[in-house]
CSV table of C-alpha atoms and ligand atoms in Angstrom, one decimal:
chain,number,residue,atom,x,y,z
P,1359,MET,CA,245.1,275.1,78.3
P,1360,LEU,CA,248.3,276.8,76.5
P,1361,ASN,CA,250.7,278.3,79.0
P,1362,VAL,CA,251.0,281.6,76.8
P,1363,LYS,CA,253.2,283.4,79.4
P,1364,ARG,CA,255.6,280.5,78.5
P,1365,ILE,CA,255.3,280.4,74.9
P,1366,ARG,CA,255.9,284.0,74.2
P,1367,GLU,CA,259.7,283.4,76.2
P,1368,ASP,CA,260.4,281.4,72.9
P,1369,PHE,CA,259.8,284.2,70.4
P,1370,PRO,CA,262.5,286.6,70.5
P,1371,VAL,CA,260.5,289.3,68.4
P,1372,LEU,CA,257.8,289.6,70.7
P,1373,GLN,CA,260.0,291.1,73.3
P,1374,ARG,CA,260.9,294.0,71.1
P,1375,LYS,CA,259.3,297.3,71.0
P,1376,VAL,CA,257.7,299.5,68.6
P,1377,TYR,CA,258.4,303.2,68.9
P,1378,GLY,CA,258.6,303.0,72.4
P,1379,LYS,CA,255.8,300.6,72.7
P,1380,PRO,CA,255.7,297.0,73.2
P,1381,LEU,CA,255.1,295.0,69.8
P,1382,VAL,CA,251.4,293.5,69.6
P,1383,TYR,CA,251.8,291.6,66.5
P,1384,LEU,CA,247.9,291.2,65.0
P,1385,ASP,CA,249.1,290.0,61.6
P,1386,ASN,CA,249.2,286.5,61.7
P,1387,ALA,CA,247.4,285.5,58.8
P,1388,ALA,CA,249.9,287.2,56.7
P,1389,THR,CA,252.8,285.6,58.4
P,1390,SER,CA,253.5,284.3,62.2
P,1391,GLN,CA,256.5,285.1,64.2
P,1392,LYS,CA,259.3,282.5,64.6
P,1393,PRO,CA,260.4,280.3,67.8
P,1394,ARG,CA,264.0,280.1,68.7
P,1395,GLN,CA,263.7,276.3,68.1
P,1396,VAL,CA,263.2,277.3,64.4
P,1397,ILE,CA,265.5,280.0,64.2
P,1398,GLU,CA,268.2,277.2,65.7
P,1399,ALA,CA,267.5,274.8,63.5
P,1400,LEU,CA,268.2,277.2,60.4
P,1401,ARG,CA,271.6,277.8,62.2
P,1402,GLU,CA,272.6,274.4,63.2
P,1403,TYR,CA,271.8,273.2,59.4
P,1404,TYR,CA,274.2,276.2,58.1
P,1405,GLU,CA,276.7,275.9,60.9
P,1406,SER,CA,277.2,271.9,61.0
P,1407,TYR,CA,275.8,270.1,58.1
P,1408,ASN,CA,274.8,272.2,55.0
P,1409,ALA,CA,275.2,270.0,52.5
P,1410,ASN,CA,272.8,269.4,48.9
P,1411,VAL,CA,270.5,266.4,49.4
P,1412,HIS,CA,269.9,263.1,47.9
P,1413,ARG,CA,273.0,262.7,46.0
P,1414,ALA,CA,275.7,262.8,48.4
P,1415,VAL,CA,277.9,259.8,49.5
P,1416,HIS,CA,279.5,261.9,52.7
P,1417,ALA,CA,278.6,262.5,56.1
P,1418,LEU,CA,277.3,266.1,55.7
P,1419,GLY,CA,275.3,265.2,52.5
P,1420,MET,CA,273.8,262.2,54.5
P,1421,GLU,CA,272.6,264.1,57.6
P,1422,ALA,CA,271.0,266.8,55.4
P,1423,THR,CA,269.1,263.9,53.5
P,1424,ASP,CA,268.0,262.3,56.6
P,1425,ARG,CA,266.9,265.7,58.3
P,1426,TYR,CA,265.2,266.6,55.2
P,1427,GLU,CA,263.7,263.3,55.1
P,1428,ALA,CA,262.3,263.4,58.8
P,1429,ALA,CA,261.1,266.9,58.3
P,1430,ARG,CA,258.5,265.1,55.4
P,1431,ARG,CA,257.8,262.3,57.7
P,1432,LYS,CA,256.7,265.3,60.5
P,1433,VAL,CA,254.7,267.0,58.0
P,1434,SER,CA,252.8,264.0,56.8
P,1435,GLN,CA,252.1,262.8,60.5
P,1436,PHE,CA,250.7,266.3,61.3
P,1437,ILE,CA,248.3,266.0,58.8
P,1438,GLY,CA,247.7,262.4,59.1
P,1439,ALA,CA,248.7,261.7,55.5
P,1440,PRO,CA,249.0,257.9,54.6
P,1441,ASN,CA,252.6,258.5,53.9
P,1442,PRO,CA,255.4,260.8,53.6
P,1443,GLU,CA,255.7,260.0,49.6
P,1444,CYS,CA,252.5,262.3,49.6
P,1445,ILE,CA,254.0,265.5,50.8
P,1446,VAL,CA,255.7,267.5,48.1
P,1447,PHE,CA,257.5,270.6,49.3
P,1448,THR,CA,256.9,273.5,47.2
P,1449,ARG,CA,257.7,277.6,48.2
P,1450,ASN,CA,254.4,278.4,49.4
P,1451,THR,CA,250.7,277.7,49.4
P,1452,THR,CA,250.8,279.8,45.8
P,1453,GLU,CA,253.0,277.5,44.3
P,1454,ALA,CA,251.6,274.2,45.4
P,1455,LEU,CA,248.2,275.5,44.0
P,1456,ASN,CA,250.1,276.3,40.8
P,1457,LEU,CA,251.2,272.9,40.6
P,1458,VAL,CA,247.7,271.4,40.6
P,1459,SER,CA,246.6,273.7,38.3
P,1460,TYR,CA,249.5,272.7,35.6
P,1461,ALA,CA,250.3,268.8,36.7
P,1462,TRP,CA,246.4,268.2,36.9
P,1463,ALA,CA,243.9,270.6,35.5
P,1464,GLN,CA,246.4,271.4,32.2
P,1465,HIS,CA,245.9,267.7,31.4
P,1466,HIS,CA,242.3,267.1,32.6
P,1467,LEU,CA,240.2,270.1,31.8
P,1468,GLY,CA,238.4,270.1,28.3
P,1469,PRO,CA,235.8,272.6,26.7
P,1470,GLY,CA,232.5,272.4,28.5
P,1471,ASP,CA,234.4,271.2,31.9
P,1472,GLU,CA,233.6,272.9,35.2
P,1473,VAL,CA,235.8,273.9,37.8
P,1474,LEU,CA,233.6,275.0,41.3
P,1475,THR,CA,235.2,277.2,43.7
P,1476,THR,CA,234.0,279.6,46.0
P,1477,ARG,CA,233.8,283.6,46.2
P,1478,MET,CA,235.8,284.3,49.0
P,1479,GLU,CA,239.3,282.7,47.7
P,1480,HIS,CA,242.8,284.3,47.9
P,1481,HIS,CA,244.2,285.3,44.6
P,1482,SER,CA,246.3,282.4,44.9
P,1483,ASN,CA,243.0,279.8,44.8
P,1484,LEU,CA,241.4,281.8,42.0
P,1485,VAL,CA,243.8,283.2,39.3
P,1486,PRO,CA,245.3,279.7,38.6
P,1487,TRP,CA,241.6,278.4,37.9
P,1488,GLN,CA,240.9,281.4,36.0
P,1489,ARG,CA,243.8,280.7,33.7
P,1490,ALA,CA,243.4,277.0,33.6
P,1491,CYS,CA,239.9,277.6,32.5
P,1492,GLN,CA,240.9,279.9,29.9
P,1493,GLU,CA,243.5,277.9,28.2
P,1494,ARG,CA,241.4,274.7,28.5
P,1495,GLY,CA,238.0,276.0,27.6
P,1496,ALA,CA,236.5,275.2,30.9
P,1497,THR,CA,234.0,277.2,32.8
P,1498,LEU,CA,234.7,278.4,36.5
P,1499,LYS,CA,231.9,278.6,38.9
P,1500,PHE,CA,231.2,279.8,42.5
P,1501,ILE,CA,229.4,278.7,45.5
P,1502,PRO,CA,227.8,281.5,47.4
P,1503,HIS,CA,227.7,282.5,50.6
P,1504,ALA,CA,225.3,284.2,53.0
P,1505,GLU,CA,226.0,287.9,54.4
P,1506,ASP,CA,227.1,286.5,57.7
P,1507,GLY,CA,230.3,284.9,55.4
P,1508,CYS,CA,228.9,281.3,55.7
P,1509,LEU,CA,228.9,279.5,52.5
P,1510,ASP,CA,225.4,278.6,51.0
P,1511,LEU,CA,225.6,275.2,50.3
P,1512,SER,CA,221.8,274.6,49.8
P,1513,GLY,CA,222.6,274.4,46.0
P,1514,LEU,CA,225.7,272.5,46.0
P,1515,ASP,CA,223.8,269.7,44.5
P,1516,SER,CA,223.1,271.4,41.2
P,1517,LEU,CA,226.2,273.1,41.2
P,1518,ILE,CA,228.4,270.2,41.3
P,1519,THR,CA,227.3,268.4,37.8
P,1520,GLU,CA,228.5,265.6,35.7
P,1521,ARG,CA,230.9,268.3,34.1
P,1522,THR,CA,232.5,269.3,37.2
P,1523,LYS,CA,236.0,268.2,37.0
P,1524,LEU,CA,237.6,270.0,40.1
P,1525,VAL,CA,235.9,271.4,43.1
P,1526,THR,CA,238.5,274.1,44.9
P,1527,VAL,CA,237.8,275.4,48.2
P,1528,THR,CA,239.6,277.2,50.9
P,1529,HIS,CA,239.4,275.8,54.3
P,1530,MET,CA,239.3,279.2,56.2
P,1531,SER,CA,238.9,282.5,54.7
P,1532,ASN,CA,241.5,284.8,55.6
P,1533,VAL,CA,239.5,287.8,55.3
P,1534,LEU,CA,236.2,286.8,56.9
P,1535,GLY,CA,237.8,284.1,59.0
P,1536,THR,CA,234.9,281.5,57.9
P,1537,ILE,CA,236.1,277.7,58.3
P,1538,ASN,CA,234.3,275.9,55.3
P,1539,PRO,CA,232.9,272.3,56.1
P,1540,VAL,CA,235.4,271.2,53.2
P,1541,GLY,CA,234.8,267.3,54.3
P,1542,LEU,CA,231.2,267.6,53.2
P,1543,ILE,CA,232.0,269.8,50.1
P,1544,ALA,CA,234.3,267.2,49.2
P,1545,ARG,CA,232.1,263.8,49.8
P,1546,GLN,CA,229.5,265.7,47.5
P,1547,ALA,CA,232.1,266.3,44.3
P,1548,HIS,CA,233.5,262.9,44.7
P,1549,ALA,CA,230.3,261.1,44.5
P,1550,ARG,CA,230.1,263.1,41.2
P,1551,GLY,CA,233.7,262.3,40.5
P,1552,ALA,CA,235.0,265.6,40.7
P,1553,VAL,CA,238.9,266.1,42.1
P,1554,VAL,CA,238.9,268.2,45.4
P,1555,VAL,CA,241.8,271.0,46.2
P,1556,VAL,CA,241.7,272.4,49.8
P,1557,ASP,CA,243.8,275.7,50.3
P,1558,GLY,CA,244.8,274.9,53.8
P,1559,ALA,CA,247.0,278.3,54.3
P,1560,GLN,CA,245.0,279.4,57.1
P,1561,SER,CA,243.7,276.2,58.6
P,1562,VAL,CA,246.7,273.8,58.7
P,1563,PRO,CA,248.2,276.3,61.3
P,1564,HIS,CA,245.3,277.1,63.5
P,1565,LEU,CA,243.4,273.7,63.5
P,1566,PRO,CA,243.9,270.1,63.8
P,1567,VAL,CA,243.8,269.0,60.1
P,1568,ASN,CA,243.5,265.5,59.1
P,1569,VAL,CA,243.6,264.9,55.2
P,1570,GLN,CA,241.7,261.5,55.5
P,1571,GLU,CA,238.7,263.5,57.1
P,1572,LEU,CA,239.0,266.4,55.0
P,1573,ASP,CA,238.6,263.5,52.1
P,1574,CYS,CA,240.7,266.2,49.5
P,1575,ASP,CA,242.9,264.6,47.0
P,1576,PHE,CA,245.3,267.7,47.5
P,1577,LEU,CA,246.1,270.3,50.1
P,1578,ALA,CA,247.9,273.1,50.1
P,1579,PHE,CA,249.7,274.9,53.1
P,1580,SER,CA,252.8,277.3,54.1
P,1581,ALA,CA,255.1,276.9,56.7
P,1582,HIS,CA,255.6,280.6,57.2
P,1583,LYS,CA,251.9,281.0,58.7
P,1584,MET,CA,252.9,278.3,61.3
P,1585,LEU,CA,255.9,279.2,63.0
P,1586,GLY,CA,258.1,278.2,60.1
P,1587,PRO,CA,260.5,280.1,57.7
P,1588,THR,CA,259.4,281.6,54.5
P,1589,GLY,CA,260.0,279.9,51.2
P,1590,ILE,CA,258.5,276.4,52.3
P,1591,GLY,CA,255.1,274.8,51.7
P,1592,VAL,CA,253.5,271.7,51.2
P,1593,LEU,CA,251.5,270.0,48.5
P,1594,TYR,CA,249.9,267.0,49.8
P,1595,ILE,CA,248.7,264.6,46.7
P,1596,ARG,CA,246.5,261.6,47.7
P,1597,PRO,CA,248.2,258.3,46.6
P,1598,GLU,CA,245.5,257.2,44.3
P,1599,ILE,CA,245.9,260.4,42.3
P,1600,THR,CA,249.3,260.4,41.4
P,1601,ASP,CA,249.2,258.9,38.3
P,1602,GLN,CA,246.7,261.4,37.1
P,1603,LEU,CA,249.6,263.8,37.4
P,1604,GLU,CA,252.2,265.1,34.7
P,1605,PRO,CA,255.4,266.8,35.9
P,1606,PHE,CA,255.0,270.4,36.7
P,1607,LEU,CA,259.2,271.6,36.8
P,1608,ARG,CA,261.4,269.4,34.9
P,1609,GLY,CA,265.3,269.0,35.6
P,1610,GLY,CA,267.0,267.2,37.8
P,1611,GLU,CA,266.0,265.3,40.8
P,1612,MET,CA,262.7,264.7,39.3
P,1613,VAL,CA,263.7,262.0,36.7
P,1614,ARG,CA,264.9,258.6,37.2
P,1615,GLU,CA,266.6,258.2,33.3
P,1616,VAL,CA,267.6,260.7,30.7
P,1617,TRP,CA,268.5,260.0,27.3
P,1618,TYR,CA,269.1,262.8,24.8
P,1619,ASP,CA,265.6,262.6,23.5
P,1620,HIS,CA,263.4,261.8,26.3
P,1621,ALA,CA,263.3,260.8,30.1
P,1622,THR,CA,261.4,258.9,32.6
P,1623,TRP,CA,260.2,260.2,36.1
P,1624,ASN,CA,261.1,259.6,39.6
P,1625,ASP,CA,259.1,258.2,42.3
P,1626,MET,CA,256.9,260.5,44.2
P,1627,PRO,CA,257.5,262.7,45.9
P,1628,TYR,CA,260.6,263.7,44.2
P,1629,ARG,CA,259.0,264.1,40.8
P,1630,PHE,CA,257.4,267.1,41.7
P,1631,GLU,CA,260.6,268.2,43.4
P,1632,ALA,CA,262.9,269.5,40.3
P,1633,GLY,CA,266.3,270.9,41.3
P,1634,THR,CA,268.2,271.6,44.9
P,1635,PRO,CA,265.1,272.1,47.3
P,1636,ASN,CA,264.8,274.5,49.9
P,1637,ILE,CA,266.6,271.9,52.4
P,1638,ALA,CA,267.1,274.3,55.4
P,1639,ASP,CA,263.7,275.8,55.6
P,1640,ALA,CA,262.4,272.5,55.3
P,1641,ILE,CA,264.2,271.4,58.1
P,1642,ALA,CA,263.4,274.2,60.3
P,1643,PHE,CA,259.8,273.6,58.9
P,1644,GLY,CA,260.1,269.9,60.9
P,1645,ALA,CA,261.2,272.2,64.1
P,1646,ALA,CA,257.9,274.1,63.7
P,1647,ILE,CA,255.5,271.5,63.4
P,1648,ASP,CA,257.4,269.7,66.4
P,1649,TYR,CA,256.5,273.1,68.4
P,1650,LEU,CA,253.2,272.7,67.4
P,1651,SER,CA,252.9,269.2,67.9
P,1652,ALA,CA,254.1,269.4,71.4
P,1653,LEU,CA,251.7,272.1,72.1
P,1654,GLY,CA,248.5,270.3,70.5
P,1655,MET,CA,246.6,271.5,67.6
P,1656,GLU,CA,243.7,271.4,69.7
P,1657,GLN,CA,244.9,273.4,72.4
P,1658,VAL,CA,246.1,275.8,69.7
P,1659,ARG,CA,242.4,276.0,68.5
P,1660,GLN,CA,241.0,276.3,72.0
P,1661,HIS,CA,243.0,279.1,72.7
P,1662,GLU,CA,242.1,280.9,69.5
P,1663,MET,CA,238.7,280.7,69.8
P,1664,ALA,CA,238.5,282.1,73.1
P,1665,LEU,CA,240.6,284.7,72.1
P,1666,THR,CA,238.5,285.5,69.2
P,1667,SER,CA,235.2,285.1,71.0
P,1668,TYR,CA,236.9,288.1,73.3
P,1669,ALA,CA,238.1,290.0,70.4
P,1670,LEU,CA,234.5,290.0,69.1
P,1671,LYS,CA,232.5,290.8,72.2
P,1672,ARG,CA,235.1,293.6,72.8
P,1673,PHE,CA,234.6,294.9,69.0
P,1674,ARG,CA,230.8,295.4,70.0
P,1675,GLU,CA,231.8,298.0,72.1
P,1676,LEU,CA,232.9,300.0,69.2
P,1677,GLU,CA,229.6,300.9,67.9
P,1678,GLU,CA,230.9,302.3,64.6
P,1679,VAL,CA,233.0,299.6,63.6
P,1680,GLN,CA,232.0,297.0,61.4
P,1681,VAL,CA,233.0,293.4,61.6
P,1682,PHE,CA,233.1,291.0,58.8
P,1683,GLY,CA,232.5,287.1,59.2
P,1684,PRO,CA,230.5,285.0,61.2
P,1685,GLY,CA,229.5,286.0,64.9
P,1686,ASP,CA,229.8,282.2,65.9
P,1687,VAL,CA,233.7,281.2,66.8
P,1688,THR,CA,232.8,277.3,66.2
P,1689,VAL,CA,232.9,278.1,62.6
P,1690,ARG,CA,235.2,281.2,62.8
P,1691,GLY,CA,239.4,281.2,63.1
P,1692,GLY,CA,241.2,284.1,64.8
P,1693,VAL,CA,240.9,286.3,61.7
P,1694,VAL,CA,239.2,289.8,62.6
P,1695,SER,CA,238.3,292.2,59.3
P,1696,PHE,CA,236.5,295.3,60.3
P,1697,HIS,CA,235.6,298.6,58.6
P,1698,HIS,CA,235.7,301.9,60.1
P,1699,PRO,CA,233.4,304.3,58.4
P,1700,GLN,CA,235.2,307.7,59.3
P,1701,VAL,CA,238.9,306.4,58.9
P,1702,HIS,CA,240.7,304.6,56.0
P,1703,PRO,CA,242.2,301.3,56.7
P,1704,HIS,CA,245.7,302.4,55.9
P,1705,ASP,CA,245.1,305.1,58.0
P,1706,LEU,CA,243.8,303.1,60.8
P,1707,GLY,CA,247.0,300.8,60.4
P,1708,THR,CA,249.2,303.5,60.4
P,1709,PHE,CA,247.6,305.0,63.7
P,1710,LEU,CA,247.8,301.4,65.2
P,1711,ASP,CA,251.4,300.8,64.5
P,1712,ARG,CA,252.3,304.1,66.5
P,1713,GLU,CA,250.8,302.5,69.4
P,1714,GLY,CA,252.8,299.2,68.3
P,1715,VAL,CA,250.0,297.2,66.9
P,1716,ALA,CA,250.7,295.5,63.8
P,1717,ILE,CA,247.6,295.0,61.8
P,1718,ARG,CA,247.1,294.8,58.2
P,1719,ALA,CA,244.7,297.1,56.0
P,1720,GLY,CA,243.8,296.3,52.4
P,1721,HIS,CA,242.7,293.6,50.0
P,1722,HIS,CA,244.3,290.9,51.6
P,1723,CYS,CA,244.7,289.2,48.2
P,1724,ALA,CA,240.9,288.7,47.8
P,1725,MET,CA,240.1,291.5,45.8
P,1726,PRO,CA,236.6,290.5,44.5
P,1727,LEU,CA,235.4,289.1,47.8
P,1728,VAL,CA,236.4,292.9,49.8
P,1729,ARG,CA,235.0,294.6,46.9
P,1730,SER,CA,231.7,292.7,47.6
P,1731,LEU,CA,232.0,293.8,51.0
P,1732,GLY,CA,231.0,297.1,49.5
P,1733,VAL,CA,234.6,298.6,50.9
P,1734,VAL,CA,237.7,299.1,49.2
P,1735,ALA,CA,239.7,298.0,51.7
P,1736,THR,CA,239.4,296.2,55.3
P,1737,ALA,CA,241.3,296.4,58.4
P,1738,ARG,CA,242.5,292.8,59.9
P,1739,ALA,CA,243.7,291.9,63.2
P,1740,SER,CA,244.4,288.0,63.0
P,1741,PHE,CA,245.6,286.1,66.5
P,1742,TYR,CA,248.0,283.4,67.3
P,1743,LEU,CA,248.9,281.1,70.0
P,1744,TYR,CA,250.9,283.6,71.8
P,1745,ASN,CA,248.3,286.5,71.2
P,1746,THR,CA,246.7,287.4,74.7
P,1747,GLU,CA,243.4,289.3,75.8
P,1748,GLU,CA,245.9,291.6,77.1
P,1749,GLU,CA,247.0,292.6,73.9
P,1750,VAL,CA,243.2,292.7,72.3
P,1751,ASP,CA,242.4,295.6,74.8
P,1752,VAL,CA,245.3,297.2,73.7
P,1753,LEU,CA,244.1,297.0,70.4
P,1754,ILE,CA,240.4,298.0,71.3
P,1755,ALA,CA,242.0,300.7,73.1
P,1756,ALA,CA,243.8,302.4,70.1
P,1757,LEU,CA,241.0,301.9,67.9
P,1758,GLN,CA,239.0,303.9,70.5
P,1759,LYS,CA,242.2,306.3,70.4
P,1760,ALA,CA,242.2,306.5,66.4
P,1761,THR,CA,238.5,307.3,66.6
P,1762,ARG,CA,238.8,310.3,69.0
P,1763,TYR,CA,241.7,311.4,66.7
P,1764,PHE,CA,240.3,311.6,63.3
P,1765,ALA,CA,236.9,312.9,64.9
P,1766,ARG,CA,239.1,315.8,66.0
P,1767,ALA,CA,241.2,316.0,62.8
P,1768,THR,CA,237.7,315.9,60.6
P,1769,GLU,CA,236.4,318.6,63.0
P,1770,ARG,CA,239.3,320.7,62.5
P,1771,VAL,CA,239.1,320.5,58.8
P,1772,THR,CA,235.5,321.3,58.9
P,1773,GLN,CA,236.0,324.3,60.9
P,1774,ALA,CA,239.0,325.4,58.6
P,1775,LYS,CA,236.6,325.5,55.9
P,1776,ARG,CA,233.8,327.4,57.5
P,1777,ALA,CA,236.4,330.1,58.5
U,422,PMP,N1,245.6,281.1,50.5
U,422,PMP,C1,245.0,281.9,51.7
U,422,PMP,C2,243.5,281.5,52.3
U,422,PMP,C3,245.9,282.5,52.6
U,422,PMP,O1,245.9,283.4,53.4
U,422,PMP,C4,247.1,282.9,51.6
U,422,PMP,C5,248.1,283.7,52.5
U,422,PMP,N2,247.9,285.1,52.5
U,422,PMP,C6,247.9,282.3,50.8
U,422,PMP,C7,246.6,281.4,50.1
U,422,PMP,C8,248.8,282.3,50.2
U,422,PMP,O2,249.9,281.6,50.8
U,422,PMP,P1,251.2,282.3,50.2
U,422,PMP,O3,251.7,283.5,49.9
U,422,PMP,O4,252.1,281.5,51.4
U,422,PMP,O5,251.7,281.4,48.9
């Protein structure tokens, strides 16, 4: 079991108050808070060995290079990659997914080909494929999901055809919380010769993830959702597929030799890291991975499963509130999207903020999905390793207070109209 009380002491921001109330931070699906160890790694880099990587012959440059490459090794081990050369540092998940679309899809999709995805993707795993398909004359197809938010794989056999060139699926939905059986989908896709992309933005921070078990060709995720800094993300590339990729961004570092009229490409992973990389944030990301690895991802998952179970139970007490996504926490992460029939999600978010509770309200960058739920927006509470049952209680109490407040307000308006 995680010692959450002890863990919370590592997160300076969790000690602060908002409007005089203790902060209850439940917006972890958007970005997580950072432990002292990560903040310290950033400070240490800038104070003691700030230098550019790979090209320097001086001590600072070599130290920065060692730490930057050590961070890559940590990421590689964290997701069970065969070697660190499979890890490309990007800005975030969005850039990693765009990299696949420019470096692979642009060169391998043709008229009549198909890209298969789901109807629960974040915009960053939908819009790049819309563009790729439009430009290459390919068709974007969707795996449907049932009302409980679980993918309906009954028709997968006919959805994946010999025309399917790429299958891309979110490992965990940032709206429904659904954890998708990506390994199973990947095996069927590979059997038909398709390439498999996994959006791990919500899964890698919260579950043990192993790329060999997932059997994916690409896995994209962001450091900022897993205790690390903003501005650094990862694209895992299966070694066997590297030769099918063309460079995405071109310039310094990604080349081996350059002439006036042409150039040759550097080895992996530098071929996809053009220009000066985000050195400080990559190193601090390494510190975040050390932190998570010391706790153990299985422990993190167990904690969040218990917390989500508790939250779903408490939500059932709010009869008027509709909760989206699977009821079974073995196929659901710590994301709870909900809808209050009388209160707009933004009003709810603002009201809860005054109670110290940070949640998110909106379409969560998944407009088509939220639209399909029959609402314009949802409110979303999302948990991480430092959240507690007491915080869930504060959330529920604040929601009950909001219900009473908005009911009274509606009553006053009705009376005023009658008068
Ligand atoms: N995919 C999913 C499932 C997400 O939740 C997010 C972030 N909300 C992204 C992709 C995009 O991540 P980033 O903004 O870090 O690029």
